[in-house]
Amino acid sequence: MRIKWFSFIRIAGLLSVLTYHFFQNSYPGGFIGVDIFFTFSGFLITALMIDEFAKTRQFKLVKFYQRRFNRIVPPLLLAILVVLPFTYLVSPDYVTGIGKQIAAAMGFTTNYFEIATGGSYESKFIPHLFVHTWSLAVEVHFYILWGLIIAGLVQWMHKSNSNQKEMVVSFRSMIAFISLVFAAVSVILMGLRSFNLTDYSAVYFSSLTHCFPFFIGALTASFTGITMVPKRFQQTLNQARLMPTVISLVLAFVFLAMLGFVMHFDSQKTYLGGILIASLVTAFAIVKARTLHNLTPNMIEPKCATFIADISYSMYLYHWPLFVIFSQRMNTISAVIMTIVIGVPFSALSYYIIEPLLAGKQPRDIKKTTLLKPIKLGLAAGGLLLLIIAATVIKTAPGLTQLDQKLWISSLYQARDNMTTSKTVIQADVKQQQAAKDKHKQAVTIPKGVSIIGDSVTAGTREYLQQNVADSTVDAAGERTMQLAYDVMMRAQANHLLRENVVLSIGTNALPGSNEQLEKLINDLKPGHRLILVTPYDGRADATWNSFKLAQFERTLPKKYNFITIADWQKMAQKHPEVFAGTDGVHFAGRHEGDVIYAQTVNEGLKQGAKTPVKK
């Protein structure tokens, strides 16, 4: 039994996700489209389970898993095979470690793979092409767990002495109770784990913290249903009126659309209730759509809506990797058009032709059985060709991106320099000990030149900086916070290796309290030094971000301290958006033009700093 108007639930989820990925800056909260899908899936699967039990008093777990496999795996495999040939259009960086990505996708562990590798839609220098299959992993985890729970519940129900009618009522009640408990635990876990974070990806990706929309959908199904509905809901259906139901459903969709404008991936409010609200509103929309089905017995759902709903899963699989690829070759609008032009036909082919054939059924759109053999041969030949291309892409894929290579090489050079520094420190200690023995302690002089202390942005351009910033040393590392930079500076200062001009390029990983830590660094910097602060830049940041606040704070310091100068990388970077095209908005490693303007910014800061006195 197909419920009319449910297609619009799927369409709402698909449009929300697509708009988010295509126009993230304009629609920052569209990721709730995934939660619309999750809630609807939880409802649909549970409602079908209840229908099966109500009719047969059974639940066939193996058949359930088989249906889920047939619906999920073939489109996923086809999407991977279709996408990989397009990777030849972009830099090899985009297929770095692609074999691991595919293994995670096909093994339904992408969410934990991304947690382990630091993945995110919003913060990867080179986005993983199959990062979006994290949601598929969470969904499959739910199916496995929920199937086992329902199978166990059915077995337990059979041991009771209830009559058939009482069994169904008890079955619904137990599903409602279990769903409520699981949803509550997941919501609480998401809220608790969201505290003291700057990157919420791990909370967002985790099956434990992000499974509650499924159970909200399951809870909704226990009170409503598809074919078999409880008495109370049937009374609600009988009392419902057309216009109030339509208005309520439209308002629910409007509310979900508005959430997409106000929610943000990097806001704690999203994880303290934002996603929960989206799921609850979706559940409300599901109930209203189910009600509208009963109120419109003579109406037919628009065919275009049915078509979009049918291909929504496959289109979800295609849209992200295709858009990532095409957006590197053309402007956003053109990339969106190409994604749709390619994604829609392949999604339709998958749903209407390939999936039925693999399930042993005849596609309903192929009337002549004589066409089946040539179609199967054509699909087999095409599949073999795609498989060969996929194997080639996987085999030739690089192990590291250009950014990773730069950072790795930078770390090797820094290790070498640290060894040289250690040797210098030992030699200095020997000289000081000798001087002490001779009772002729010499006043320690501050070395001339530039000491640059930075994070991963600086590490990515380390070699160029040392060649183009006169008489400089660079100490840079990824994930470096202000506190870690303070430790580096204090260690160099204690060993008399901190040079006269100290360039501090820290802030990309700014945490709450960075302003206070910077003040401490300034106070503990010994006399005889100048401090040049390179403001942090993050193309995704707004006024609420710690890095943005730190840059504003740094600009106020030269008025307070005459030995401080600002090298405004934030403003300089904003003038050169081309340097960050296709990146995470922070790093530019591997792009010579980025090296050039970054070094220019540092040199300009040093030039201005030379006009100021040293710390007294």
Coordinates of N, CA and C in Angstrom, one line a residue, residues 328-520:
Q328 N 35.0 21.8 -9.3 CA 36.4 22.1 -9.5 C 36.7 22.5 -11.0
R329 N 35.7 22.3 -11.9 CA 35.9 22.6 -13.3 C 35.1 23.7 -13.8
M330 N 34.1 24.1 -13.0 CA 33.1 25.2 -13.5 C 32.5 25.9 -12.3
N331 N 31.7 26.9 -12.6 CA 31.1 27.7 -11.5 C 30.0 26.8 -10.9
T332 N 29.5 27.3 -9.7 CA 28.6 26.5 -8.9 C 27.3 26.2 -9.7
I333 N 26.7 27.1 -10.4 CA 25.4 26.9 -11.1 C 25.6 25.8 -12.2
S334 N 26.7 25.9 -12.9 CA 27.0 24.9 -13.9 C 27.3 23.6 -13.3
A335 N 27.9 23.5 -12.2 CA 28.2 22.3 -11.5 C 26.9 21.6 -11.0
V336 N 26.0 22.4 -10.5 CA 24.7 21.9 -10.1 C 23.9 21.3 -11.3
I337 N 23.9 22.0 -12.4 CA 23.2 21.6 -13.6 C 23.8 20.2 -14.1
M338 N 25.1 20.2 -14.1 CA 25.8 18.9 -14.6 C 25.5 17.8 -13.6
T339 N 25.5 18.1 -12.3 CA 25.2 17.0 -11.3 C 23.8 16.5 -11.5
I340 N 22.8 17.3 -11.8 CA 21.4 16.9 -12.0 C 21.3 16.2 -13.3
V341 N 21.9 16.7 -14.4 CA 21.8 16.1 -15.7 C 22.3 14.7 -15.7
I342 N 23.4 14.4 -15.0 CA 24.0 13.1 -14.9 C 23.3 12.2 -13.8
G343 N 23.1 12.8 -12.7 CA 22.5 12.1 -11.6 C 21.1 11.6 -11.8
V344 N 20.2 12.4 -12.3 CA 18.8 11.9 -12.5 C 18.7 10.7 -13.4
P345 N 19.3 10.7 -14.6 CA 19.1 9.5 -15.5 C 19.7 8.2 -14.8
F346 N 20.8 8.3 -14.2 CA 21.4 7.2 -13.6 C 20.6 6.7 -12.4
S347 N 20.0 7.7 -11.6 CA 19.2 7.3 -10.5 C 17.9 6.6 -11.0
A348 N 17.3 7.1 -12.1 CA 16.1 6.4 -12.7 C 16.5 5.1 -13.2
L349 N 17.6 4.9 -13.9 CA 18.1 3.6 -14.4 C 18.2 2.6 -13.2
S350 N 18.8 3.1 -12.1 CA 19.0 2.3 -11.0 C 17.7 1.8 -10.4
Y351 N 16.8 2.7 -10.2 CA 15.5 2.4 -9.5 C 14.6 1.5 -10.3
Y352 N 14.4 2.0 -11.6 CA 13.4 1.3 -12.4 C 13.8 0.1 -13.2
I353 N 15.1 0.0 -13.4 CA 15.6 -1.1 -14.3 C 16.6 -2.0 -13.5
I354 N 17.7 -1.5 -13.0 CA 18.7 -2.4 -12.4 C 18.3 -3.1 -11.1
E355 N 17.7 -2.3 -10.2 CA 17.3 -2.9 -8.9 C 16.2 -4.0 -9.1
P356 N 15.2 -3.9 -9.9 CA 14.3 -5.0 -10.2 C 14.9 -6.2 -10.8
L357 N 15.9 -6.0 -11.7 CA 16.5 -7.1 -12.4 C 17.4 -7.9 -11.4
L358 N 18.1 -7.2 -10.5 CA 18.9 -7.8 -9.5 C 18.1 -8.6 -8.5
A359 N 16.9 -8.1 -8.3 CA 16.0 -8.7 -7.3 C 15.2 -9.9 -8.0
G360 N 15.5 -10.2 -9.2 CA 14.8 -11.3 -9.9 C 13.4 -10.9 -10.4
K361 N 13.1 -9.6 -10.6 CA 11.8 -9.2 -11.0 C 12.0 -8.5 -12.4
Q362 N 10.9 -8.5 -13.1 CA 10.9 -7.8 -14.4 C 10.5 -6.4 -14.2
P363 N 11.4 -5.4 -14.7 CA 11.1 -4.0 -14.5 C 9.7 -3.7 -15.1
R364 N 8.9 -2.9 -14.4 CA 7.5 -2.7 -14.8 C 7.5 -1.8 -16.0
D365 N 8.6 -1.1 -16.3 CA 8.6 -0.2 -17.5 C 9.1 -0.9 -18.8
I366 N 9.4 -2.1 -18.6 CA 9.8 -2.9 -19.8 C 8.7 -3.9 -20.1
K367 N 7.9 -3.6 -21.1 CA 6.7 -4.4 -21.4 C 7.1 -5.7 -22.2
K368 N 8.1 -5.5 -23.1 CA 8.4 -6.6 -24.0 C 9.6 -7.5 -23.3
T369 N 9.3 -8.7 -23.0 CA 10.3 -9.6 -22.4 C 11.4 -9.9 -23.3
T370 N 11.2 -9.7 -24.7 CA 12.3 -9.9 -25.6 C 13.4 -8.9 -25.4
L371 N 13.1 -7.8 -24.8 CA 14.1 -6.7 -24.6 C 15.0 -7.0 -23.4
L372 N 14.6 -7.9 -22.6 CA 15.3 -8.2 -21.3 C 16.8 -8.7 -21.6
K373 N 16.9 -9.6 -22.5 CA 18.2 -10.2 -22.7 C 19.2 -9.1 -23.2
P374 N 18.9 -8.4 -24.3 CA 19.9 -7.3 -24.7 C 20.1 -6.3 -23.6
I375 N 19.1 -6.0 -22.8 CA 19.3 -5.0 -21.8 C 20.3 -5.5 -20.7
K376 N 20.1 -6.8 -20.4 CA 21.0 -7.4 -19.4 C 22.4 -7.5 -19.9
L377 N 22.6 -7.8 -21.2 CA 23.9 -7.9 -21.8 C 24.6 -6.5 -21.8
G378 N 23.8 -5.5 -22.1 CA 24.3 -4.2 -22.2 C 24.7 -3.7 -20.8
L379 N 23.9 -4.0 -19.8 CA 24.2 -3.6 -18.5 C 25.4 -4.3 -17.9
A380 N 25.5 -5.6 -18.3 CA 26.7 -6.4 -17.8 C 28.0 -5.8 -18.5
A381 N 27.9 -5.5 -19.7 CA 29.1 -5.0 -20.4 C 29.5 -3.6 -19.8
G382 N 28.5 -2.8 -19.6 CA 28.8 -1.5 -19.0 C 29.3 -1.6 -17.6
G383 N 28.8 -2.5 -16.9 CA 29.3 -2.7 -15.5 C 30.7 -3.2 -15.5
L384 N 31.0 -4.1 -16.4 CA 32.4 -4.6 -16.5 C 33.4 -3.5 -16.8
L385 N 33.0 -2.7 -17.8 CA 33.9 -1.5 -18.1 C 34.1 -0.6 -16.9
L386 N 33.0 -0.3 -16.3 CA 33.1 0.6 -15.1 C 33.9 0.0 -14.0
L387 N 33.8 -1.3 -13.9 CA 34.6 -2.0 -12.8 C 36.1 -2.0 -13.1
I388 N 36.4 -2.1 -14.4 CA 37.9 -2.0 -14.8 C 38.4 -0.6 -14.5
I389 N 37.6 0.4 -14.9 CA 38.0 1.8 -14.6 C 38.1 2.0 -13.1
A390 N 37.2 1.5 -12.4 CA 37.3 1.7 -10.9 C 38.5 1.1 -10.3
A391 N 38.8 -0.1 -10.8 CA 40.0 -0.8 -10.3 C 41.3 0.0 -10.6
T392 N 41.3 0.6 -11.8 CA 42.4 1.4 -12.2 C 42.6 2.7 -11.4
V393 N 41.5 3.3 -11.1 CA 41.5 4.5 -10.3 C 42.0 4.2 -8.9
I394 N 41.5 3.1 -8.3 CA 41.9 2.7 -7.0 C 43.3 2.4 -6.9
K395 N 43.8 1.6 -7.9 CA 45.2 1.2 -7.9 C 46.2 2.4 -8.1
T396 N 45.8 3.3 -8.9 CA 46.7 4.5 -9.1 C 46.5 5.7 -8.2
A397 N 45.6 5.6 -7.3 CA 45.3 6.7 -6.4 C 46.5 7.0 -5.5
P398 N 46.8 8.3 -5.3 CA 47.9 8.6 -4.4 C 47.6 8.3 -2.9
G399 N 48.6 8.1 -2.1 CA 48.4 7.9 -0.7 C 48.2 9.1 0.1
L400 N 48.8 10.3 -0.4 CA 48.7 11.5 0.3 C 48.3 12.6 -0.6
T401 N 47.5 13.6 -0.1 CA 47.2 14.8 -0.9 C 48.5 15.7 -0.9
Q402 N 48.4 16.7 -1.8 CA 49.5 17.6 -1.9 C 49.7 18.4 -0.5
L403 N 48.6 18.7 0.2 CA 48.7 19.3 1.5 C 49.4 18.4 2.5
D404 N 49.0 17.1 2.5 CA 49.6 16.2 3.4 C 51.1 16.0 3.1
Q405 N 51.4 16.0 1.8 CA 52.8 15.8 1.4 C 53.6 17.0 1.9
K406 N 53.0 18.2 1.7 CA 53.7 19.4 2.2 C 53.9 19.4 3.7
L407 N 52.9 19.0 4.4 CA 53.0 19.0 5.9 C 54.0 17.9 6.3
W408 N 54.0 16.8 5.6 CA 54.9 15.7 6.0 C 56.3 16.1 5.7
I409 N 56.6 16.7 4.6 CA 57.9 17.2 4.3 C 58.4 18.3 5.2
S410 N 57.4 19.2 5.6 CA 57.7 20.2 6.5 C 58.1 19.7 7.9
S411 N 57.4 18.6 8.3 CA 57.7 18.0 9.6 C 59.1 17.4 9.6
L412 N 59.5 16.8 8.4 CA 60.9 16.3 8.3 C 61.9 17.4 8.4
Y413 N 61.7 18.5 7.7 CA 62.6 19.6 7.7 C 62.7 20.2 9.2
Q414 N 61.5 20.2 9.8 CA 61.5 20.8 11.1 C 62.2 19.9 12.1
A415 N 62.1 18.5 11.9 CA 62.8 17.6 12.8 C 64.3 17.8 12.6
R416 N 64.7 18.0 11.4 CA 66.2 18.2 11.1 C 66.6 19.5 11.8
D417 N 65.8 20.6 11.6 CA 66.2 21.8 12.3 C 66.2 21.7 13.8
N418 N 65.3 20.9 14.3 CA 65.3 20.8 15.8 C 66.5 20.1 16.3
M419 N 67.0 19.1 15.5 CA 68.3 18.4 15.8 C 69.4 19.4 15.8
T420 N 69.4 20.3 14.8 CA 70.5 21.3 14.7 C 70.4 22.3 15.9
T421 N 69.1 22.6 16.3 CA 68.9 23.5 17.4 C 69.3 22.9 18.7
S422 N 69.0 21.6 18.9 CA 69.5 20.9 20.1 C 71.0 20.9 20.2
K423 N 71.7 20.8 19.1 CA 73.1 20.8 19.1 C 73.6 22.2 19.5
T424 N 72.9 23.2 19.0 CA 73.3 24.6 19.3 C 73.1 24.8 20.8
V425 N 72.0 24.3 21.4 CA 71.7 24.5 22.8 C 72.8 23.8 23.7
I426 N 73.2 22.6 23.3 CA 74.2 21.9 24.0 C 75.5 22.7 24.0
Q427 N 75.8 23.2 22.8 CA 77.1 23.9 22.7 C 77.0 25.2 23.6
A428 N 75.8 25.8 23.6 CA 75.7 27.0 24.4 C 75.8 26.7 25.9
D429 N 75.2 25.6 26.3 CA 75.3 25.2 27.7 C 76.7 25.0 28.1
V430 N 77.5 24.3 27.2 CA 78.9 24.1 27.5 C 79.7 25.4 27.7
K431 N 79.4 26.3 26.8 CA 80.1 27.6 26.9 C 79.7 28.3 28.2
Q432 N 78.4 28.2 28.5 CA 77.9 28.9 29.8 C 78.6 28.3 31.0
Q433 N 78.7 27.0 31.0 CA 79.3 26.3 32.1 C 80.8 26.7 32.2
Q434 N 81.4 26.8 31.1 CA 82.8 27.2 31.1 C 82.9 28.6 31.6
A435 N 82.0 29.5 31.2 CA 82.0 30.9 31.6 C 81.8 31.0 33.1
A436 N 80.9 30.1 33.6 CA 80.6 30.1 35.1 C 81.9 29.7 35.8
K437 N 82.6 28.7 35.3 CA 83.8 28.3 36.0 C 84.8 29.4 36.0
D438 N 84.9 30.1 35.0 CA 85.9 31.2 34.9 C 85.3 32.5 35.6
K439 N 84.1 32.4 36.2 CA 83.5 33.5 36.9 C 83.4 34.7 36.0
H440 N 83.1 34.5 34.7 CA 82.9 35.6 33.8 C 81.7 35.4 33.0
K441 N 80.6 35.5 33.7 CA 79.3 35.4 33.1 C 79.0 36.5 32.1
Q442 N 78.7 36.2 30.9 CA 78.4 37.2 29.9 C 76.9 37.4 29.8
A443 N 76.5 38.6 29.6 CA 75.1 38.9 29.4 C 74.6 38.2 28.2
V444 N 73.4 37.6 28.2 CA 72.9 36.9 27.1 C 72.3 37.9 26.1
T445 N 72.8 37.7 24.8 CA 72.3 38.6 23.8 C 71.2 37.9 23.0
I446 N 70.2 38.7 22.5 CA 69.1 38.1 21.8 C 69.5 38.0 20.3
P447 N 69.4 36.9 19.7 CA 69.8 36.7 18.3 C 69.0 37.6 17.4
K448 N 69.6 38.1 16.4 CA 69.0 38.9 15.4 C 68.2 38.0 14.5
G449 N 67.2 38.5 13.8 CA 66.5 37.7 12.8 C 65.0 37.5 13.2
V450 N 64.4 36.5 12.7 CA 63.0 36.3 12.8 C 62.7 34.9 13.3
S451 N 61.9 34.7 14.3 CA 61.4 33.4 14.8 C 59.9 33.3 14.4
I452 N 59.5 32.4 13.6 CA 58.1 32.3 13.2 C 57.6 31.1 13.9
I453 N 56.5 31.3 14.6 CA 55.8 30.2 15.3 C 54.4 30.1 14.7
G454 N 54.0 28.9 14.1 CA 52.8 28.9 13.5 C 52.1 27.5 13.6
D455 N 50.9 27.4 13.0 CA 50.1 26.2 13.0 C 50.2 25.5 11.6
S456 N 49.2 24.8 11.2 CA 49.2 24.0 10.0 C 49.3 24.9 8.7
V457 N 48.7 26.1 8.8 CA 48.8 27.0 7.6 C 50.2 27.4 7.4
T458 N 51.0 27.7 8.4 CA 52.4 28.1 8.3 C 53.2 26.8 7.9
A459 N 52.8 25.7 8.5 CA 53.6 24.5 8.1 C 53.5 24.2 6.7
G460 N 52.3 24.4 6.1 CA 52.1 24.2 4.6 C 53.0 25.0 3.7
T461 N 53.4 26.2 4.2 CA 54.2 27.1 3.4 C 55.6 27.3 4.0
R462 N 56.0 26.4 4.9 CA 57.3 26.5 5.6 C 58.5 26.8 4.8
E463 N 58.7 25.9 3.8 CA 59.8 26.0 2.9 C 59.9 27.4 2.2
Y464 N 58.8 27.8 1.7 CA 58.7 29.1 1.0 C 59.0 30.2 1.9
L465 N 58.5 30.2 3.1 CA 58.7 31.2 4.1 C 60.2 31.4 4.4
Q466 N 60.8 30.3 4.7 CA 62.3 30.3 5.1 C 63.1 30.9 3.9
Q467 N 62.7 30.7 2.7 CA 63.4 31.2 1.6 C 63.1 32.6 1.3
N468 N 62.0 33.1 1.7 CA 61.6 34.5 1.3 C 61.3 35.4 2.5
V469 N 61.5 35.0 3.7 CA 61.6 35.8 4.9 C 63.0 35.8 5.4
A470 N 63.7 36.9 5.3 CA 65.1 37.0 5.5 C 65.5 36.6 7.0
D471 N 66.5 35.8 7.1 CA 67.1 35.4 8.4 C 66.0 34.9 9.3
S472 N 65.3 33.8 8.9 CA 64.1 33.3 9.7 C 64.3 31.9 10.0
T473 N 63.7 31.5 11.1 CA 63.4 30.1 11.4 C 61.9 29.9 11.6
V474 N 61.5 28.7 11.2 CA 60.0 28.4 11.3 C 59.8 27.2 12.2
D475 N 58.9 27.3 13.1 CA 58.5 26.2 14.0 C 57.0 26.2 13.8
A476 N 56.5 25.2 13.1 CA 55.0 25.1 12.8 C 54.5 23.7 12.9
A477 N 53.3 23.5 13.3 CA 52.7 22.2 13.4 C 51.2 22.3 13.4
G478 N 50.6 21.2 12.8 CA 49.1 21.2 12.8 C 48.5 21.1 14.1
E479 N 47.2 21.6 14.2 CA 46.4 21.5 15.5 C 47.1 22.3 16.6
R480 N 48.0 23.2 16.3 CA 48.6 24.0 17.3 C 47.7 25.1 17.9
T481 N 47.5 25.1 19.2 CA 46.7 26.1 19.8 C 47.6 27.2 20.4
M482 N 46.9 28.3 21.0 CA 47.7 29.3 21.6 C 48.5 28.9 22.7
Q483 N 48.0 27.9 23.5 CA 48.7 27.4 24.7 C 50.0 26.6 24.2
L484 N 49.8 25.8 23.1 CA 50.9 25.1 22.6 C 52.0 26.0 22.0
A485 N 51.5 27.1 21.4 CA 52.4 28.1 20.8 C 53.2 28.8 22.0
Y486 N 52.5 29.0 23.0 CA 53.2 29.6 24.2 C 54.3 28.7 24.7
D487 N 54.0 27.4 24.8 CA 55.0 26.5 25.2 C 56.3 26.5 24.3
V488 N 56.0 26.5 23.0 CA 57.1 26.6 22.0 C 57.9 27.8 22.2
M489 N 57.3 29.0 22.4 CA 58.0 30.2 22.6 C 58.8 30.2 23.9
M490 N 58.2 29.7 24.9 CA 58.9 29.7 26.2 C 60.2 28.8 26.2
R491 N 60.0 27.7 25.5 CA 61.2 26.8 25.3 C 62.3 27.4 24.6
A492 N 61.9 28.1 23.5 CA 63.0 28.8 22.6 C 63.6 29.9 23.4
Q493 N 62.8 30.6 24.2 CA 63.3 31.8 25.0 C 64.2 31.3 26.1
A494 N 63.8 30.2 26.7 CA 64.7 29.7 27.8 C 66.0 29.2 27.3
N495 N 66.1 28.7 26.0 CA 67.3 28.3 25.4 C 68.0 29.4 24.7
H496 N 67.6 30.6 24.8 CA 68.2 31.8 24.1 C 68.2 31.6 22.6
L497 N 67.1 31.0 22.1 CA 67.1 30.8 20.6 C 66.0 31.7 20.0
L498 N 65.2 32.3 20.9 CA 64.1 33.2 20.3 C 64.7 34.5 19.8
R499 N 64.4 34.7 18.5 CA 65.1 35.8 17.8 C 64.3 37.1 18.2
E500 N 65.0 38.2 17.7 CA 64.5 39.6 18.1 C 63.1 39.8 17.6
N501 N 62.7 39.4 16.4 CA 61.4 39.5 15.9 C 60.6 38.2 15.9
V502 N 59.6 38.2 16.7 CA 58.8 37.0 16.9 C 57.5 37.1 16.1
V503 N 57.3 36.2 15.1 CA 56.1 36.2 14.3 C 55.2 35.1 14.8
L504 N 54.0 35.4 15.3 CA 53.1 34.5 15.9 C 51.9 34.3 14.9
S505 N 51.8 33.2 14.2 CA 50.7 32.9 13.3 C 49.9 31.7 13.9
I506 N 49.1 32.1 14.8 CA 48.3 31.1 15.6 C 46.9 31.6 15.6
G507 N 45.9 30.7 15.6 CA 44.5 31.1 15.7 C 43.5 30.3 15.0
T508 N 44.0 29.6 14.0 CA 43.0 28.7 13.2 C 42.3 27.8 14.1
N509 N 43.1 27.3 15.1 CA 42.5 26.3 16.1 C 42.2 27.0 17.4
A510 N 41.8 28.3 17.3 CA 41.5 29.1 18.5 C 40.4 28.4 19.4
L511 N 40.6 28.3 20.7 CA 39.7 27.8 21.6 C 39.2 28.9 22.5
P512 N 38.1 28.7 23.3 CA 37.7 29.7 24.2 C 38.9 30.0 25.2
G513 N 39.1 31.2 25.5 CA 40.3 31.6 26.4 C 41.5 31.9 25.6
S514 N 41.5 31.9 24.3 CA 42.7 32.2 23.5 C 43.2 33.7 23.7
N515 N 42.3 34.6 24.0 CA 42.7 36.0 24.2 C 43.5 36.0 25.5
E516 N 43.1 35.4 26.5 CA 43.8 35.4 27.8 C 45.1 34.7 27.7
Q517 N 45.2 33.6 26.9 CA 46.5 32.9 26.7 C 47.4 33.8 25.9
L518 N 46.9 34.6 24.9 CA 47.8 35.5 24.2 C 48.3 36.6 25.1
E519 N 47.5 37.1 26.0 CA 47.9 38.1 27.0 C 49.1 37.6 27.8
K520 N 48.9 36.3 28.2 CA 50.0 35.7 29.0 C 51.3 35.6 28.2

